[in-house]
Coordinates of C-alpha atoms and ligand atoms in Angstrom, one line a residue:
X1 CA 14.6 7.2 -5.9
X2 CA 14.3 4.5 -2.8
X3 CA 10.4 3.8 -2.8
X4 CA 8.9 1.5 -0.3
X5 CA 5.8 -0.7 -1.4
X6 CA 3.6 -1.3 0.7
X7 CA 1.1 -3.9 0.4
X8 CA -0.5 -7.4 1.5
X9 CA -0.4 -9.6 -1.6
X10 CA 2.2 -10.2 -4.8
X11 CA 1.7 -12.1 -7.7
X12 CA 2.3 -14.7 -7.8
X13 CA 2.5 -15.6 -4.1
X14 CA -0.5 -14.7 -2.8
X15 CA -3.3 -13.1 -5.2
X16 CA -7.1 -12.4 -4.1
X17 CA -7.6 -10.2 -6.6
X18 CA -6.0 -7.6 -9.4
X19 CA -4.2 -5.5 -5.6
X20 CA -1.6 -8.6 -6.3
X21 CA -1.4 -8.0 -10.5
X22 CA -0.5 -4.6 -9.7
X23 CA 1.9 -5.3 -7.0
X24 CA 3.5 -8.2 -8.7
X25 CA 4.1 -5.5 -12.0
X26 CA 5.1 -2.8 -10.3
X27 CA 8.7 -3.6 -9.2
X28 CA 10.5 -4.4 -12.6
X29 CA 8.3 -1.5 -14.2
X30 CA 9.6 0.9 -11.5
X31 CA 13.0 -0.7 -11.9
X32 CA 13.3 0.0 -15.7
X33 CA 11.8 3.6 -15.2
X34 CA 15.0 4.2 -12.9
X35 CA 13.5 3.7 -9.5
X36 CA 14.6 1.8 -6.8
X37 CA 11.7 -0.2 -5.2
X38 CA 11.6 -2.4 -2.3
X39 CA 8.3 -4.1 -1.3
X40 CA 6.9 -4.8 2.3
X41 CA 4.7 -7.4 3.0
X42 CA 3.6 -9.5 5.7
X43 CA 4.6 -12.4 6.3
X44 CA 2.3 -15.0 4.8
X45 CA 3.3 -18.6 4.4
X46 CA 3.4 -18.2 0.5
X47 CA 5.5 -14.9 0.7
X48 CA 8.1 -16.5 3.3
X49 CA 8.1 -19.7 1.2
X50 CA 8.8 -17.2 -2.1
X51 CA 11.5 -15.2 0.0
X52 CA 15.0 -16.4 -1.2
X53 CA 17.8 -15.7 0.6
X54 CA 16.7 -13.9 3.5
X55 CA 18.3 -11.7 6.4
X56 CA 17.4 -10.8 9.3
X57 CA 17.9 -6.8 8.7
X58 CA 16.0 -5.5 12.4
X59 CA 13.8 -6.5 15.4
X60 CA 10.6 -4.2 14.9
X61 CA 9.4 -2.5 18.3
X62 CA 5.6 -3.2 19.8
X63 CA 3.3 -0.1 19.5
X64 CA 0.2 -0.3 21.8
X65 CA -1.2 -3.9 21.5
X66 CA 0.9 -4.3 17.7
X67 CA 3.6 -7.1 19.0
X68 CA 7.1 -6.5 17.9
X69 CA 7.8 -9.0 15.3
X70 CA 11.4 -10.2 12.9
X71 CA 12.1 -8.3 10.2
X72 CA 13.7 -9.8 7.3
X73 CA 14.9 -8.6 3.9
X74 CA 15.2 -11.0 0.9
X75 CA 14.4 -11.6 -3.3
X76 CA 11.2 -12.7 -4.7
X77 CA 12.8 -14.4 -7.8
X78 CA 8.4 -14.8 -8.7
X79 CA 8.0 -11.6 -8.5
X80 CA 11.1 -10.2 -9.7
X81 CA 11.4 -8.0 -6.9
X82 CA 13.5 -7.1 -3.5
X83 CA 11.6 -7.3 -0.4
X84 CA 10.9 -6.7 3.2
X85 CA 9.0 -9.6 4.8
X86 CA 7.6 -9.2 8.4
X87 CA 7.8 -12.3 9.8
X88 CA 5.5 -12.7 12.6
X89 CA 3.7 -16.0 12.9
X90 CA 1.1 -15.3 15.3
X91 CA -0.2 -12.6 13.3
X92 CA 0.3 -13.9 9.8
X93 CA 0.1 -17.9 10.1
X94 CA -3.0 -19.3 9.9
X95 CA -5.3 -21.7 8.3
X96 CA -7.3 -19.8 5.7
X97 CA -7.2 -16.9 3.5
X98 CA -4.7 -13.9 4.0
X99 CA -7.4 -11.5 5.5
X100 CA -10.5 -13.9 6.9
X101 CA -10.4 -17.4 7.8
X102 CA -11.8 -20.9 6.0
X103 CA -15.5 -19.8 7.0
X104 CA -14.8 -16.7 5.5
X105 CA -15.0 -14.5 8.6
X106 CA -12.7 -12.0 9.0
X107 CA -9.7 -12.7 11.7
X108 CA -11.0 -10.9 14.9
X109 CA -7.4 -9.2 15.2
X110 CA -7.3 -7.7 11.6
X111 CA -6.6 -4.3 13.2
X112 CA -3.5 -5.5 14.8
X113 CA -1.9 -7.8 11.8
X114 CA -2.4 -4.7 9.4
X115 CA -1.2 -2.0 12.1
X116 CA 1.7 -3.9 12.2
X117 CA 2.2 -3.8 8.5
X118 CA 1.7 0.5 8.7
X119 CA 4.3 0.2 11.6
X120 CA 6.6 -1.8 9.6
X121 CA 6.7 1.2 7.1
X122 CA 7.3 3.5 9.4
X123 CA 10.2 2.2 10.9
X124 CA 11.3 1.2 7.6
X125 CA 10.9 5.1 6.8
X126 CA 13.0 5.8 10.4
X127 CA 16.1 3.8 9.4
X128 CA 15.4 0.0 10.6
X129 CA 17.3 -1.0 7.6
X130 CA 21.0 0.7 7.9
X131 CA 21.6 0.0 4.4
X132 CA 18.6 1.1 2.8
X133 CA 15.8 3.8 3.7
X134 CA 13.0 5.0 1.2
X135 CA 12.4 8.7 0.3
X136 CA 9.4 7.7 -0.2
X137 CA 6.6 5.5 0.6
X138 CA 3.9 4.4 -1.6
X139 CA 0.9 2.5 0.3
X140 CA -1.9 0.2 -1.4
X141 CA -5.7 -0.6 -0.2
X142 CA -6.8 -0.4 3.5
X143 CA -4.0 -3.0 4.5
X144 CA -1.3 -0.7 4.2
X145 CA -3.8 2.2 5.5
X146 CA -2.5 3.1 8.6
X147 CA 1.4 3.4 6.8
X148 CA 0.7 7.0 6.7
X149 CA -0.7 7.5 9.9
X150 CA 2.3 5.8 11.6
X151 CA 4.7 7.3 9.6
X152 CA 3.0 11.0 10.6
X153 CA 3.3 9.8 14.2
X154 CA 7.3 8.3 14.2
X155 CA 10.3 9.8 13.9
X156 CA 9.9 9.4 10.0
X157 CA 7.6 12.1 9.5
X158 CA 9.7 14.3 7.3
X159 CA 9.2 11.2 4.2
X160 CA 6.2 11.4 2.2
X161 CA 3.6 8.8 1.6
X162 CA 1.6 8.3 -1.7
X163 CA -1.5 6.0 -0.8
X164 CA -3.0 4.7 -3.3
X165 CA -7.2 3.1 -3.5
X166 CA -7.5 -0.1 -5.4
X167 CA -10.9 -0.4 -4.4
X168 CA -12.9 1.9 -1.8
X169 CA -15.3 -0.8 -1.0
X170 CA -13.2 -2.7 1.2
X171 CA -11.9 0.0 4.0
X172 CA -10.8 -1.8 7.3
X173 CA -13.4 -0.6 9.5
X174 CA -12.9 -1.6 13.0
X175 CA -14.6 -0.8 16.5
X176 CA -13.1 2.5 17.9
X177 CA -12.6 0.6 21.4
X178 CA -9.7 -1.1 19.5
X179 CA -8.4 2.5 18.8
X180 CA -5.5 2.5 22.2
X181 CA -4.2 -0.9 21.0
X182 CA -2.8 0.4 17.4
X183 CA -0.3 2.6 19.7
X184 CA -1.2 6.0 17.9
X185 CA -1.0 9.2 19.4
X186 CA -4.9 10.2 20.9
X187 CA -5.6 12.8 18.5
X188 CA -5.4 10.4 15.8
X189 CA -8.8 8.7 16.4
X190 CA -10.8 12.4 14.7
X191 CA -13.0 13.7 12.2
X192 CA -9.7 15.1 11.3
X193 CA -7.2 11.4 11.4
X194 CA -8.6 8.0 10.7
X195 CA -12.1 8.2 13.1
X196 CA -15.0 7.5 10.1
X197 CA -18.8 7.5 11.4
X198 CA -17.4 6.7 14.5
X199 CA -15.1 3.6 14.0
X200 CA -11.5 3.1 13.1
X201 CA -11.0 3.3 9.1
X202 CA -8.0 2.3 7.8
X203 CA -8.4 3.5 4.4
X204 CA -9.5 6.8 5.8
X205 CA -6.4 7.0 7.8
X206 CA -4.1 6.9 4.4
X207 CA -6.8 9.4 3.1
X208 CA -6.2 11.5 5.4
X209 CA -2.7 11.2 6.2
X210 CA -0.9 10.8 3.3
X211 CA 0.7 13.7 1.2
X212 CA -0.7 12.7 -2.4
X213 CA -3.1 10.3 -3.1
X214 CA -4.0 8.2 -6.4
X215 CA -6.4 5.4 -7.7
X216 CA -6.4 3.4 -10.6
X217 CA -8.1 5.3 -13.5
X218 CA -8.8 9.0 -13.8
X219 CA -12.6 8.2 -14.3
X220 CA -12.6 6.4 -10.6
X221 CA -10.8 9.1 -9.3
X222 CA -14.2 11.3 -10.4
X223 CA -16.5 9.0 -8.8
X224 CA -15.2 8.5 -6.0
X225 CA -15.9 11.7 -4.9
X226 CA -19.3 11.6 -5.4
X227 CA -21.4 10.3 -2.8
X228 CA -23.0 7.5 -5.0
X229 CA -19.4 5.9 -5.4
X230 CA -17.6 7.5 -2.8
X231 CA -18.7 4.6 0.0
X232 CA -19.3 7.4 2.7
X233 CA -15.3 9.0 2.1
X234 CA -16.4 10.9 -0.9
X235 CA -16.4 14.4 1.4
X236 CA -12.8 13.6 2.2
X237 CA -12.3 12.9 -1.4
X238 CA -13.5 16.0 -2.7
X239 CA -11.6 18.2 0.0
X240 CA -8.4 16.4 -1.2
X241 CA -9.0 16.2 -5.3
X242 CA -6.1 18.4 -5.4
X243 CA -3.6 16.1 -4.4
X244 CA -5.8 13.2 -6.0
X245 CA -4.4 11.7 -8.9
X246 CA -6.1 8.4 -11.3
X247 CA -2.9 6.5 -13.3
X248 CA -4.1 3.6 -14.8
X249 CA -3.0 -0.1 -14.6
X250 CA -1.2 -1.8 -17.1
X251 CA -1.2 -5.2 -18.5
X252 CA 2.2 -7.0 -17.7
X253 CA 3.1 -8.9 -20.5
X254 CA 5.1 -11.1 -19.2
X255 CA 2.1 -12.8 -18.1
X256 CA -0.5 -11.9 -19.9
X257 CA 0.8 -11.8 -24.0
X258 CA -0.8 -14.4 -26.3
X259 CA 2.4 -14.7 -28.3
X260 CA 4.5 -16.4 -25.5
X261 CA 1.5 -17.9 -23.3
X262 CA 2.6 -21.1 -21.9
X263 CA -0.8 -21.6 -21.0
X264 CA -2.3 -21.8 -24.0
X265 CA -3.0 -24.2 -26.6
X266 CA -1.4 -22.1 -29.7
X267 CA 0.1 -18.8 -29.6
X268 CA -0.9 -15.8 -31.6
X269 CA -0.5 -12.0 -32.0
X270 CA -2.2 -9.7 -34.4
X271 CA -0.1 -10.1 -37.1
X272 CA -0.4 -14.5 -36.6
X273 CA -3.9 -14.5 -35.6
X274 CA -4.5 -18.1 -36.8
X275 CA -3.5 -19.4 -33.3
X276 CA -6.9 -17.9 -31.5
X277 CA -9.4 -20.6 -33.2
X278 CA -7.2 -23.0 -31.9
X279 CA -7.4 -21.6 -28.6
X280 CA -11.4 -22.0 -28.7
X281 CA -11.2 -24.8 -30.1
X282 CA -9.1 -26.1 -27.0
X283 CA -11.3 -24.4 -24.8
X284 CA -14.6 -25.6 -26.1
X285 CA -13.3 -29.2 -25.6
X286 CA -11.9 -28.7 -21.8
X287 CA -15.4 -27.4 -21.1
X288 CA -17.3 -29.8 -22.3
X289 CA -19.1 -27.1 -25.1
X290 CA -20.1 -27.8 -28.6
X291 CA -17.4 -27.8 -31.0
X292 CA -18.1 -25.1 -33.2
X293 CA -16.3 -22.2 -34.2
X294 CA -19.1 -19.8 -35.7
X295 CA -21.1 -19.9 -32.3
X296 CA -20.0 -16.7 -30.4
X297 CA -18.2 -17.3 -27.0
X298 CA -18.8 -15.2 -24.1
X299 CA -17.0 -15.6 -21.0
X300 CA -16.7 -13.9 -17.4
X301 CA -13.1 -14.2 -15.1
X302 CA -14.1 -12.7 -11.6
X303 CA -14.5 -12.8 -8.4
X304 CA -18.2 -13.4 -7.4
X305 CA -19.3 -10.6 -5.8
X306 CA -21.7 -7.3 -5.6
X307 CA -19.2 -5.0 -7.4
X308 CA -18.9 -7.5 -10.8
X309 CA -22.8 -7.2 -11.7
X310 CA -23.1 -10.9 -12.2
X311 CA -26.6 -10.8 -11.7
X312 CA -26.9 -8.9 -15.1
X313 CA -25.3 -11.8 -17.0
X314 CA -27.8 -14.4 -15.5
X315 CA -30.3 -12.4 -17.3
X316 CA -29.4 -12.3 -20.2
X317 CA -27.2 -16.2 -20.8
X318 CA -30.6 -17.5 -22.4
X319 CA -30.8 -14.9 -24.9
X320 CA -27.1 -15.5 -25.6
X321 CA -27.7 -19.6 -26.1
X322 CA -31.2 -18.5 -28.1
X323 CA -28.7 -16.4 -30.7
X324 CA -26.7 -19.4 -30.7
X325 CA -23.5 -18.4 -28.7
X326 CA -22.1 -20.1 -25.8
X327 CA -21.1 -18.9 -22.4
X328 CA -18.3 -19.7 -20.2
X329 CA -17.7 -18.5 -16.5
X330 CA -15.1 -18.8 -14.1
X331 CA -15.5 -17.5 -10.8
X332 CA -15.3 -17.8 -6.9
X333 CA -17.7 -15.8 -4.2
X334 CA -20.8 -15.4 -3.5
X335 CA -22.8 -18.5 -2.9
X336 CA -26.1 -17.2 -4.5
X337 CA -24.3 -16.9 -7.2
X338 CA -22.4 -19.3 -7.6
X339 CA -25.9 -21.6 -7.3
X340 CA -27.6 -19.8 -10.0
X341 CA -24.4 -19.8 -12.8
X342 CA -24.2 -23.6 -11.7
X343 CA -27.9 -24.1 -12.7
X344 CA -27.6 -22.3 -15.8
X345 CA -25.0 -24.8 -16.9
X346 CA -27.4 -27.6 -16.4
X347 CA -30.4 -26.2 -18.2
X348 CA -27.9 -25.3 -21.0
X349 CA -25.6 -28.7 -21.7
X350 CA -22.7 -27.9 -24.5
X351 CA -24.2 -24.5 -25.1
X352 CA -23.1 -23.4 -21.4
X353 CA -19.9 -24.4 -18.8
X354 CA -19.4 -23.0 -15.2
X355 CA -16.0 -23.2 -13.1
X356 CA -16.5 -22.4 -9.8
X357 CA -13.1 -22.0 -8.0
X358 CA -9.8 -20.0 -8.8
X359 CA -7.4 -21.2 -11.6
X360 CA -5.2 -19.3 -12.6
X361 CA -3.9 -21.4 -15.8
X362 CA -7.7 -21.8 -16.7
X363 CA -8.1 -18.0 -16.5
X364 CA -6.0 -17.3 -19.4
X365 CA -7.1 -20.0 -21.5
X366 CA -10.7 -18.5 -21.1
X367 CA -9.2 -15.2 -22.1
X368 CA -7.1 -16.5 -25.1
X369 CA -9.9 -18.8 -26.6
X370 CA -13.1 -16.7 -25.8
X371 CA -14.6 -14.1 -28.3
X372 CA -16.4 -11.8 -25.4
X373 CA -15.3 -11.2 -22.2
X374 CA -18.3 -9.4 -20.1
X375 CA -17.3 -7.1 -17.6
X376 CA -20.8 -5.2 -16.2
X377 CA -19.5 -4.2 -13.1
X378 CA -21.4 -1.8 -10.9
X379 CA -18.5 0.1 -10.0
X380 CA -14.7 -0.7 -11.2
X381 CA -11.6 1.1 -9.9
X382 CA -10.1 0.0 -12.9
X383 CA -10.5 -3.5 -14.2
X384 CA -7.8 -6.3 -15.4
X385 CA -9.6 -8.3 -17.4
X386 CA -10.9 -6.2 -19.8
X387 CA -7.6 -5.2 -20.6
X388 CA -6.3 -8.4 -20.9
X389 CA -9.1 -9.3 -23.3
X390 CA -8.2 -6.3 -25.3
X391 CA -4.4 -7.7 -25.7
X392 CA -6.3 -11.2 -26.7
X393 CA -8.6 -10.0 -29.2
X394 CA -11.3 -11.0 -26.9
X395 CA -13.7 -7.6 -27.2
X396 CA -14.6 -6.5 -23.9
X397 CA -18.2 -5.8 -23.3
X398 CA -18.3 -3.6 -20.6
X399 CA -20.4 -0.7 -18.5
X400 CA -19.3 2.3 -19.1
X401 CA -18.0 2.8 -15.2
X402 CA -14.6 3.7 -13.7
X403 CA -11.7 2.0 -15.3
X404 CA -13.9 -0.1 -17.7
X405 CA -15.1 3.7 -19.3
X406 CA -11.6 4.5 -19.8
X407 CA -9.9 1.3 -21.4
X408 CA -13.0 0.5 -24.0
X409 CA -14.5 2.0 -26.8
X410 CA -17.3 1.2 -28.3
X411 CA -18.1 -0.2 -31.4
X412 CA -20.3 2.3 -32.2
X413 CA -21.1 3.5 -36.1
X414 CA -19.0 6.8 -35.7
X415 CA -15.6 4.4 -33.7
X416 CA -16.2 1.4 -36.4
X417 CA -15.7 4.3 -39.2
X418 CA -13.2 5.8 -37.7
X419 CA -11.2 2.7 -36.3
X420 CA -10.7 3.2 -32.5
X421 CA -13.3 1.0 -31.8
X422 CA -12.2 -2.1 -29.3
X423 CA -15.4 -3.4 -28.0
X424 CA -19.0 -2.5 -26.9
X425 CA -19.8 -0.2 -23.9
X426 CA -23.4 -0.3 -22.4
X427 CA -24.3 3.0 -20.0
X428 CA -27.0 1.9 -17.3
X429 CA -26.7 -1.1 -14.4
X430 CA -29.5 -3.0 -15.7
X431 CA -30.6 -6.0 -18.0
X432 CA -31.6 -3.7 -20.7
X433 CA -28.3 -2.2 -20.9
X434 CA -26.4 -5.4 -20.9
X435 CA -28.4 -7.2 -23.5
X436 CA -28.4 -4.0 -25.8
X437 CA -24.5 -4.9 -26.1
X438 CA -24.9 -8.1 -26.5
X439 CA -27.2 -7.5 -29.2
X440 CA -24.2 -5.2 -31.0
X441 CA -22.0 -8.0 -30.4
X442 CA -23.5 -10.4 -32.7
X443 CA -24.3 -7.8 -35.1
X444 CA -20.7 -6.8 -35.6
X445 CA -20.0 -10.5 -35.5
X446 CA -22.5 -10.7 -38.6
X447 CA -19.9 -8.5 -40.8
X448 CA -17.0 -10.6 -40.2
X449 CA -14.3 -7.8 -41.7
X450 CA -15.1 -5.4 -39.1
X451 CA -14.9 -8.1 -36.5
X452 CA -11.3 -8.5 -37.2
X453 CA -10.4 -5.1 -37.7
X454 CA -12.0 -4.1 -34.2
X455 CA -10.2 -7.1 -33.2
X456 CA -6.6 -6.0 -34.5
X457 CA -7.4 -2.4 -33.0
X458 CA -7.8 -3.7 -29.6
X459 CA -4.7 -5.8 -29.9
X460 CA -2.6 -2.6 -30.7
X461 CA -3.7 -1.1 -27.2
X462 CA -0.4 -0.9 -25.2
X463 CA -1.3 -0.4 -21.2
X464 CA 1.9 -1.4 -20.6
X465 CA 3.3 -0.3 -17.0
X466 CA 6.1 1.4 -18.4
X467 CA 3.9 4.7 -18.7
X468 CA 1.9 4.2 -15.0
X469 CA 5.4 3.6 -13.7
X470 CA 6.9 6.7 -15.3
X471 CA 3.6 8.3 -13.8
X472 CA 4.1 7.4 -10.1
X473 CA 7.6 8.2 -10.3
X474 CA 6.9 11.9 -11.6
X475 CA 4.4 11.7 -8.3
X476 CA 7.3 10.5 -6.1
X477 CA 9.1 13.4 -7.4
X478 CA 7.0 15.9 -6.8
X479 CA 6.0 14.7 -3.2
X480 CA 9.6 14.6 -2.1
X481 CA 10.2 18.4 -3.6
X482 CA 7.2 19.5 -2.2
X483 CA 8.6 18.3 1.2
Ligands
ADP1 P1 -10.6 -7.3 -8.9 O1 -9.3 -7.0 -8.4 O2 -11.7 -6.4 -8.5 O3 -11.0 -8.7 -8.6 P2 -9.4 -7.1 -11.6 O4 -10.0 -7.2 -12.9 O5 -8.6 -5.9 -11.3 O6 -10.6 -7.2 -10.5 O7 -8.5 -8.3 -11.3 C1 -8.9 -9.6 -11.2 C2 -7.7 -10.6 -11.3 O8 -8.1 -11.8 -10.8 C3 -7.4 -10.9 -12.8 O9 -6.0 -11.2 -12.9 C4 -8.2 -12.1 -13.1 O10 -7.7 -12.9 -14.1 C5 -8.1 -12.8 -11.8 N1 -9.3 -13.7 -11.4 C6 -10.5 -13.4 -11.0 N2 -11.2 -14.5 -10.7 C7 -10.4 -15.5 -11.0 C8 -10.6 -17.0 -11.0 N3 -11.8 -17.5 -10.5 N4 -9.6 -17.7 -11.3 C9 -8.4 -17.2 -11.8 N5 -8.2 -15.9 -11.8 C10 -9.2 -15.1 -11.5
GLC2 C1 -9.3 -3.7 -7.2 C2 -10.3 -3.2 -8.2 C3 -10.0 -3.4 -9.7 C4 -8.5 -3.0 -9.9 C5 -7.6 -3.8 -9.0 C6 -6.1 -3.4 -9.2 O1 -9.4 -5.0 -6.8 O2 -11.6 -3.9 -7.9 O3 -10.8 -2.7 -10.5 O4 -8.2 -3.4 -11.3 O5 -7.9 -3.4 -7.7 O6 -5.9 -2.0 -9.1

């Protein structure tokens, strides 16, 4: 089965976020199902630095205002993975981020760099590559949106397209004016095509035009089509739950696997879990907090924004230092934010540490040494962390939303007797609800036995991608039967 991926970051080239876990995983896990994956990417000076061995495979053609652009074909020995890289400078090589520039303002062409991404596909799809065409293609996040449009549109419409929503909060929305330049047939910009509340949407355009759809957890793919989570597409949603599917993310543990973490101080595994107090001990002293291995460690890895609920852990860090725990954060966002986490740390010396910034070393030696990792997100498609704090007998303390509701159980009386316990779960977005697990948190720290038992069970959690690979494949299946 030829699958083209189509998506804007990989780890570890280019990572904002868990879109480039995922896409980074997904190769080799496809591989080993059976599948035959290729990934498509723009051309980003860390992906064309990371491309090894590169040929020029086809000239792409200009659609509308999209410029025609070098298409090249090459291994990602990072990534593990084969891939087509649209090399375009113009579009793709600039100072700043991959999507909005050093001020954090979105590139005023974002249309154009991403419809040249969906063309890509497409052509891909229509046979630009002699040696190598995909039965099917398999789209991620609004930058890939319009992949299924363009592909309805071509000459490739006969191949189907999965799309799949990392996260409906970010969509692509662009003024309709800039509708002629993507070089799509009129009828496209609809009610029925990619025309949202009367602008472009390019996550409404793989909504729409795609044969199946998926997101990240089955409990996401609920939400979303409800207008409280559904970020104005829920109506869409709801039309198209047939063909919408939730398979959740895995952990890959060739990154993320305490036992062979070159990252962190000592390894360990729940058999060996001696090698964890190292870790906090390690931890404790790169952050400059107390030495001391009884005081409970909380930490948060995220990005800083509305979605994470960050706001719910400033209220509640004083109560944590009060009980005598420590807090750690690492983070990068929201300016607000990042203000009130850094004054925190100063009211709280040794009890509390702040990293603002993105380190990606630091981020597992958080998770290895830490005894809490928070995750309170207002909404969460599906959530890395928490799962990789399950794999490092760090207990996720979670809401009970999305992908967090589906990866966590609670220690709750009943779980703790009955063992399937794996960390605490608090139902409603507010203070109350936060602290409440908190609370439960240092209880069940208080009976040290159980600790380690709920502990070794969330250790023995596999999300490993071999069963969301063998689950898209079964949808690549189906979509090119049902064709
Ligand atoms: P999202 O994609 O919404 O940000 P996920 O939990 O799916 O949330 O993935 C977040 C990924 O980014 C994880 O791999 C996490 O470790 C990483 N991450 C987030 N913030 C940072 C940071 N400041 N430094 C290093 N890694 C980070
Ligand atoms: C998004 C979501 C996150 C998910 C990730 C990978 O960024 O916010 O919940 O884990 O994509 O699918």
């Amino acid at each position: 089965m030829k699958v083209l991926q189509v998506c804007a970051e990989i780890f570890p080239l280019l990572k904002t976020g868990g879109l480039a876990d995922v896409a980074g995983a997904l190769p080799a896990a496809l591989t080993a199902a059976g599948a035959e994956p290729r990934v498509l990417l723009p051309g980003f000076a860390p992906i064309l630095d990371g491309l090894k061995n590169a040929d020029h495979v086809a000239d792409l053609a200009p659609h509308g205002a999209v410029p025609g652009a070098r298409l090249l074909y090459g291994e990602l020995p990072a990534a593990q993975a084969w891939a087509y890289v649209i090399d375009a400078p113009a579009l793709y090589l600039r100072d700043g981020g991959p999507y909005a520039d050093a001020h954090q303002q979105p590139y005023a062409d974002n249309h154009l760099r991403f419809a040249r991404l969906g063309w890509a596909a497409a052509e891909l799809a229509a046979g630009a590559d002699a040696y190598w065409r995909p039965a099917v293609v398999h789209a991620h996040d609004w930058h890939a949106g319009l992949a299924p449009a363009c592909l309805r549109a071509g000459p490739a419409a006969a191949v189907p397209s999965l799309y799949t929503v990392h996260n409906l909060a970010y969509q692509g929305q662009f003024d309709a004016r800039h509708f002629a330049e993507l070089g799509l047939p009129p009828g496209f910009f609809n009610v029925h095509g990619l025309e949202a509340y009367g602008q472009l949407n390019f996550m409404k355009a793989g909504l729409y035009f795609a044969d199946r759809l998926s997101t990240v957890s089955p409990s996401y793919a609920h939400e979303i089509q409800q207008p409280e989570q559904g970020m104005g597409l829920d109506g869409l949603l709801a039309a198209r739950a047939g063909v919408l599917h939730g398979i959740l993310n895995g952990v890959d543990d060739t990154v993320w696997n305490p036992a062979t973490d070159a990252h962190i101080a000592a390894p360990f595994s729940a058999d060996k879990p001696a090698g964890k107090a190292r870790c906090k001990a390690d931890l404790q002293a790169r952050l400059g907090l107390a030495a001391d291995a009884r005081a409970l460690l909380f930490i948060v890895v995220s990005r800083l924004t509305e979605q994470k609920g960050l706001p719910l852990v400033l209220g509640v860090v004083d109560e944590i230092v009060a009980r005598g725990g420590q807090f750690a954060l690492l983070g990068e966002g929201d300016a607000v934010l990042q203000a009130a986490f850094t004054a925190l740390a100063a009211r709280h010396p040794g009890r509390v540490a702040v990293q603002l910034g993105y380190d990606e070393a630091q981020a597992h030696r958080l998770i290895a040494g830490a005894d809490v990792i928070m995750v309170p997100s207002r909404f969460e498609p599906c959530g890395l962390t928490q799962l990789y704090g399950l794999a490092y007998g760090t207990l996720p303390l979670v809401r009970r939303v999305g992908g967090l509701a589906d990866t966590v159980t609670d220690a709750a009386l009943e779980n703790l007797a009955d063992g399937s316990a794996t960390g605490f779960v608090f139902e409603t977005f507010d203070t109350a609800g936060l602290r409440a697990g908190i609370r439960r948190a240092f209880a069940l720290a208080d009976m040290r036995g159980q600790w380690r038992r709920v502990q070794r069970q969330a250790m023995r959690q596999h999300h490993d991608w071999a069963q969301a690979a063998h689950a898209y494949l079964d949808l690549y299946r189906l979509m090119t039967h049902e064709r």
